[in-house]
Amino acid sequence: MKPREIAALLRMEVLLDLRQKHAWGGMLLYVVSAVYVCFLAVKGGLGTATWNALFWIILLFAAFNALARSFQREDTGRQLYLYTLADPRSVVLARTLYNAATMTVLSLLSLLFFALFVGSEAMEQADLPQFLGAVVLGGIGFATVLTLISAIAARAGNGLGLMAILGFPIVLPMLIAVMRASKLALDGVAFSVNGKYFLGLALLDLITVLLAWMLFPYLWRD
Amino acid sequence: MRTIRRAPAFLLGMLMTGATFAQGSAPGWLEEQLYHSGKINTVIAVVTVIIAGIGLWLFRMDRRIARMEARTKK
Amino acid sequence: MKHWWWKILAVVLVLAASITALKVPLKPALVHVSPDRIAPGPVTLEITGYNTAFKDGERVFLMNDGQYVCPSGVEVVNDHFLRARFEVPAGLKANLTDVYAGRVHMNGALFTEGLGKGIVAPQGCGPGPKFIDLFDFAFPNRNILYETIRNLNFHVPMWFTMMVLFGISVVASIRALGSNDLRHDMAADLSARTGLVFCTLGLITGSIWARATWGAWWTNDVKLNGAAVSALIYLAYLVLRGSVPEPGKRARLAAIYNVFAFVLLILFIWILPRLNAVDSLHPGNGGNPAFSNYDLDSTLRVVFYPAVLGWIGIGVWMYTLRLRLARLQHHLDDANHP
C-alpha cells in the first residue's frame, strides 16, 4: 500500500479523463437514450417493482458501457511505461477508486434522468436517503466488480463483447441484492430491516476490491 | 457410420420425449400421478436423464480416444 | 491395484445408494381428502391413502384443538381408499382441519364453515395407542413430494459433485498462477468442463423435479439463481479460454477469472440465502423445513451421504480420465513437433 502513489495515479486518471470529454459525453448520451426509450415504451403509470427493475437494467448496461473502456484507452506502449514506474496494486486500487467515483456520479445522473422522464411516482413513499444509498452502493459495486473484468477483457484483446460475457454472471448476485434493497427502500421499509442488504453489499464490495488487489499483479506479468 | 454416430442423440431424444409424454399427456395428469402413481414417473425421468448424460459423456470420450488412435497410426 | 480402491468404492457407493433409494418404501400417508370444505350437517368424505392398508373397522375421525368428530359409518373400499360419513355438529370453536384414518393422518385437509363456541366432549373415538415400529426403514411421505423424495439421492449429489470439481479447478488455477506451469492450467480447464457436465445434469433433473412438485420448470429461487450463476460463470470461463490463442496468456487470464468468479460465487451462495427470508421453495431455505427436520430423516441420511460421496468419486474419476487423455495428447504433439 502506497497512498501517495495511489493519489498520484488517481490524479493522472482524472486528468486523462478530463482530456477526453467525449467519453463522458458518450456515457451520458447512452443513459439519456436508454431512459428515453423506456419513456417511449412505457408511457408512465409504472408500478414500483417495474420502475425499480427498469432503472437497474439501465444502470447495469450503463455500467458495462462506461467501464469497458477503463483499461482499453491505453495502448501497450504506455501501459508498459506506466507499469515499470508504478506498483500494479496501486494501479488497480487507483483505477477502482476512480471507477467507483465515476459510477457514483453516473448512477445519480441516471436516477435524475430516469425520474424526470419515466416519472417519480414510484419514489413518493420511498425512504429517500436509504434509496440513494442503495443506488450509490450499487453503482460502486458494479464498478469494483467490473474493473478487474474490464482488465481481463482488455488483455484478452476482445472488448465489450467478452466483458459482457465475463461480467454478467459475477454482477448478477450483486444486482439481485441491490435490486431488493432498493425495492425495500422504495416501499419505505425501515433501515433496521433493510440494513442487512447494505451490509451484505458492502461486504461484497470489500472482498471484490481485495480480490482485485491480490490478482491484478498476475495480469501484468508477461 | 453416420447413422451410428447419430444413434445416441436419437435415443436420447426418444427418452426425453418419453419422459415428456409420461408427464404431460391427459388433463389432470398431476392428480392422476398424485393419487395413484405417487409421482414415481418423475423419479424415473430423473434417473434416465442422469444415465443418458453419463452415456453421452462416454460417447464423446470414445470419439476423443478414437481420434487419438487415428493420429498414432499415422 | 492401489489406485483403484476409490474408483471401486465410488461405484459401489453409487450402486448401493441408487438401489436403496429406489427400493425403500414410502411411509403410508393420506394424500387426498374430498371434499375439502365442509359445513354443519351430513357429509361423506372420500379419503385416499398412499401405501396404506385400510381394513374394516378402521379408526377414522376429524379433529382439531381438542375437538373430535366421529363418523356414523365407514366403508373401506380397498387398501388405500375409504368413505366415511360424518354428522358435522354446528358451533365448532375451530376448523376441523385434521383427518385421521387408522395409523395415518393429514393436517390441514379441511376447512369448516359455521364456527361457534365449541362442542361437547368426544363421542367415543379419538387417537388410539401410538404405534412404534422398531424396524421402520421407510422414506418420509411428504405432501406434494411423495415418491419424488427419492430424487434427493440423484439430483442433489450432482450439485455436490459440480462444486467439488469447480473447487479442484480453482485450486489448479491458483497453482497455475503461482507456478506458470501449463499442466495446472490443463487440470483447471478439464475439471471445469467435467463440472459443467454435472451442472447440466443437475439443472435438467432439478427442472423435471420442480415441474412435478412446484408446477414450473424454473422458479425464482436463491438455489436456482446460484445454479444459473455457476453455470454462466464456467461457460464464460470457457469462452474466455476460447478467445485467447496464446497458451501462456490464456492460462493466466483464465486462472485470474476462475479465482475471482469462484470466490464471488461462494459468497453469493453463502450470503444471499441469509438475506432473502422468503425467496425459496427449497427445504431449509425461505422458512421451509430442511430435510433434516422431516420425520425419520435418518433413513434419508443413510442413503443420501453415500450417494453424495459416490457421485463425487465418479465425477473425479471422469475428470482424471480426461486429464490423462489430454496429457497423452500433449505428449503426442510434442513427439510430432519436437
Tab-separated table of C-alpha atoms in Angstrom, chain A residues 8 22 31 40 72 82 85 88 134 142-143 147 158 185 207 209-210 214:
chain	number	residue	atom	x	y	z
A	8	ALA	CA	-0.753	10.409	-7.935
A	22	HIS	CA	-16.207	12.953	-25.492
A	31	VAL	CA	-28.016	6.840	-20.408
A	40	LEU	CA	-41.445	5.895	-25.103
A	72	GLN	CA	-8.814	-0.022	-23.161
A	82	LEU	CA	3.313	3.112	-16.609
A	85	LEU	CA	7.053	3.094	-12.820
A	88	PRO	CA	0.397	-2.767	-10.257
A	134	ALA	CA	-28.721	1.727	-2.385
A	142	PHE	CA	-20.701	-2.591	-10.314
A	143	ALA	CA	-17.526	-0.521	-10.537
A	147	THR	CA	-12.809	-3.063	-13.048
A	158	ASN	CA	-11.632	-8.589	-27.079
A	185	ALA	CA	-36.228	1.338	0.289
A	207	ILE	CA	-13.998	-8.655	-0.864
A	209	VAL	CA	-11.563	-4.997	-4.080
A	210	LEU	CA	-9.393	-7.341	-2.029
A	214	MET	CA	-4.469	-9.775	-4.980
